[in-house]
Coordinates of C-alpha atoms in Angstrom, one line a residue:
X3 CA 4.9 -4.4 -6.2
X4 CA 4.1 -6.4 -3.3
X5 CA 2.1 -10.0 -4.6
X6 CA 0.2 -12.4 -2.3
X7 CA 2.1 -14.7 -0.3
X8 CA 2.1 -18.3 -1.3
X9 CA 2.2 -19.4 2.1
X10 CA 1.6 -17.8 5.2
X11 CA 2.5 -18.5 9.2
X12 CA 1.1 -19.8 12.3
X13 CA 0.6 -16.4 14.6
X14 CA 0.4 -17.2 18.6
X15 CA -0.9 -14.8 20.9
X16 CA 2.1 -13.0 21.6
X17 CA 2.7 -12.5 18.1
X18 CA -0.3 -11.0 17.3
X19 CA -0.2 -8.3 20.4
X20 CA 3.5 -7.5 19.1
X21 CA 1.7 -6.9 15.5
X22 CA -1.4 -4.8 17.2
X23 CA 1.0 -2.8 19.0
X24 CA 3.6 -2.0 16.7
X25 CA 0.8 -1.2 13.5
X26 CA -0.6 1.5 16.7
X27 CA 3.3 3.1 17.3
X28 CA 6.3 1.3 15.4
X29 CA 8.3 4.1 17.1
X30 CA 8.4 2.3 20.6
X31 CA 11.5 0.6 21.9
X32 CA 11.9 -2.7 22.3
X33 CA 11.4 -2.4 25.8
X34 CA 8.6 -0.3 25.4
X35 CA 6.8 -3.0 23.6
X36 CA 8.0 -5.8 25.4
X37 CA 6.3 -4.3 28.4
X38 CA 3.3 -3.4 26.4
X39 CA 2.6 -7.0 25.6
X40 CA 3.8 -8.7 28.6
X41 CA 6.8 -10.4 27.5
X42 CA 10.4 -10.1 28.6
X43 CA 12.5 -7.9 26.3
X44 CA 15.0 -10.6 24.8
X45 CA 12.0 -12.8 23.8
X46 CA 10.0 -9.7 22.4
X47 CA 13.5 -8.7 20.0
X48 CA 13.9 -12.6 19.1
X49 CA 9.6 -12.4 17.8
X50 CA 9.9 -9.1 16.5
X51 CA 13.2 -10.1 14.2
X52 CA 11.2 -13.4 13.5
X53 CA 8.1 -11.3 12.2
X54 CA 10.3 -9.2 10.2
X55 CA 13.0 -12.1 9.0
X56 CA 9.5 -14.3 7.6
X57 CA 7.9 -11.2 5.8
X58 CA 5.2 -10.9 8.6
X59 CA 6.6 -7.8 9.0
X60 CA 7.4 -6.1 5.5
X61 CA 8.7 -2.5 6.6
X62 CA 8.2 -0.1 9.2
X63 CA 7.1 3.7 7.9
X64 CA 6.2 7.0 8.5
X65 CA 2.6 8.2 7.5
X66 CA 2.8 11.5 6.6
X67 CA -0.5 13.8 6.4
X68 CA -1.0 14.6 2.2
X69 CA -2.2 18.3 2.9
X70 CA 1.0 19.0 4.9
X71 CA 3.3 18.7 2.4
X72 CA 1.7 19.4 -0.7
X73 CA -0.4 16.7 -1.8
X74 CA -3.6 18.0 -2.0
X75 CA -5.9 15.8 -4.3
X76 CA -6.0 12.3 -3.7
X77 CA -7.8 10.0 -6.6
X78 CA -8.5 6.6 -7.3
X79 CA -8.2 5.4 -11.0
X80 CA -9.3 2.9 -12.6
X81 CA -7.5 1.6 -15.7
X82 CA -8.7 -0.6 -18.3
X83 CA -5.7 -2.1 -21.1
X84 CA -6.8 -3.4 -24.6
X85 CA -4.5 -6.3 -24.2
X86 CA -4.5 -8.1 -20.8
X87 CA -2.4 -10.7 -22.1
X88 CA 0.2 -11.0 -18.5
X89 CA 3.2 -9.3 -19.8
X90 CA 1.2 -6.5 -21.0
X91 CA -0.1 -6.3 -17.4
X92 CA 3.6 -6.7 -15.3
X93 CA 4.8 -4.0 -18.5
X94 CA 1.9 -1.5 -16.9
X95 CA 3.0 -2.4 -13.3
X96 CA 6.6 -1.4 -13.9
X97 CA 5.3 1.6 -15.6
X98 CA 3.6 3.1 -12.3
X99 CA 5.9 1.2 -9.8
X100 CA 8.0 4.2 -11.4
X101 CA 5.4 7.1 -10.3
X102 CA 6.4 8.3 -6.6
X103 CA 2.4 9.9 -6.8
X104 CA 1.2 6.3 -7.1
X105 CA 0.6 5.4 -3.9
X106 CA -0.9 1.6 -4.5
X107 CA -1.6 -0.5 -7.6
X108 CA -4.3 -3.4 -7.5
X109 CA -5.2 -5.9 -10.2
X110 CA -8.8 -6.3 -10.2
X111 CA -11.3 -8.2 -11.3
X112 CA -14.4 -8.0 -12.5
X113 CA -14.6 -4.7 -14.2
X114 CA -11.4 -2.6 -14.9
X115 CA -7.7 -4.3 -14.7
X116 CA -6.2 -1.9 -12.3
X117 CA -7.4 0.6 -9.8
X118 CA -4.8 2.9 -8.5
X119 CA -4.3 5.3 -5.5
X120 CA -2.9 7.9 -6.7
X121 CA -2.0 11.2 -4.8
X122 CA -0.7 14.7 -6.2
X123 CA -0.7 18.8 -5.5
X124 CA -3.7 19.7 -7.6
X125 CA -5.4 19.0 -10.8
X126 CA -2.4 20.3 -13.1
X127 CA -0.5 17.5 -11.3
X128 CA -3.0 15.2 -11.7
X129 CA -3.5 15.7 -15.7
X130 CA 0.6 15.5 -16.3
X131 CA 0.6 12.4 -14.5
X132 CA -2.5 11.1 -16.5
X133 CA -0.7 12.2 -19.7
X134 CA 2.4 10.1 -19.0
X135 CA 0.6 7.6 -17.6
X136 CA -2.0 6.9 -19.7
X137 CA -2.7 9.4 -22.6
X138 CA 0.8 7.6 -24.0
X139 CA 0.6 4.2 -22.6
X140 CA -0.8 2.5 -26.3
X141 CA -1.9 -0.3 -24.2
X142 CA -4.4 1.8 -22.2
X143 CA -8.4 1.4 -23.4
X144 CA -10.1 3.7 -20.6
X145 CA -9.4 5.7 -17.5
X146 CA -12.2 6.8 -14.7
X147 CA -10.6 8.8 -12.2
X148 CA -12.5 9.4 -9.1
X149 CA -11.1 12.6 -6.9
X150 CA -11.6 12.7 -3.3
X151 CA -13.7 15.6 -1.8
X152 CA -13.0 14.6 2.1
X153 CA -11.7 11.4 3.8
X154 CA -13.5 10.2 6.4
X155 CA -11.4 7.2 7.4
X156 CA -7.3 6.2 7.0
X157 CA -6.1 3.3 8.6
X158 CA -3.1 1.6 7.8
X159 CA -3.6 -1.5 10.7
X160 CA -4.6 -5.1 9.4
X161 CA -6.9 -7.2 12.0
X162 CA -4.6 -9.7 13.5

């Protein structure tokens, strides 16, 4: 699980129209980019590795569409544990960091301890996954699971 950074970096302009364009299309070449953004392409590679070598850059992906393959019901969980106490919080963390159909994990605060994205094929998936998850987890007071009907926006870009 990915935590805050304790420090961050000083972005220039031609950092931050690399980041813009690659968070649009990752997929381009490097010369692609570099023309994109008006640099030459050594000095686009050099920023590009710079991003990636100083975390900037923490992976590039493929977002594939849920419905396409299977996953059908996206929810957002909330969790609440009867002991916060922080190793009974990392011990829940490794426990979904484990679940491919948990797609995020957030400690929160005020309210529940965790809300979760989770994604599955239906609602059989959903309440196996809730039984290993939760039903067993000791540690786990209440779960309110909210189960999307239609998505209306998905972005994956970060203002930069």
């Amino acid at each position: 699980m990915n935590s805050p950074a304790t420090s961050t970096i000083t972005l220039d302009d031609i950092d931050r129209r690399i980041l813009n364009a690659l968070q649009v299309d990752a997929t381009q070449t490097n010369s692609e980019l570099a023309q994109e953004v008006h640099v030459s392409a050594p000095t686009c590679l050099r920023r590009v590795k710079h991003l990636t070598e100083s975390g900037v850059i923490e992976r590039q992906v493929a977002i594939v569409a849920p419905h396409m393959v299977g996953a059908r019901l996206s929810a957002i969980v909330e969790i609440t544990l009867d002991v916060q106490a922080f190793e009974r919080m990392e011990q829940f963390e490794q426990l979904v960091a484990q679940e491919a159909a948990v797609l995020q994990c957030y400690r929160v605060s005020p309210g529940p301890d965790f809300v979760l994205i989770v994604q599955v094929a239906d609602m059989p998936a959903y309440h196996a996954l809730a039984h290993r998850l939760f039903a067993t987890h000791a540690n786990v007071r209440n779960v309110k699971a909210y189960f999307s009907t239609f998505r209306s926006k998905f972005e994956t870009r970060i203002a930069v």
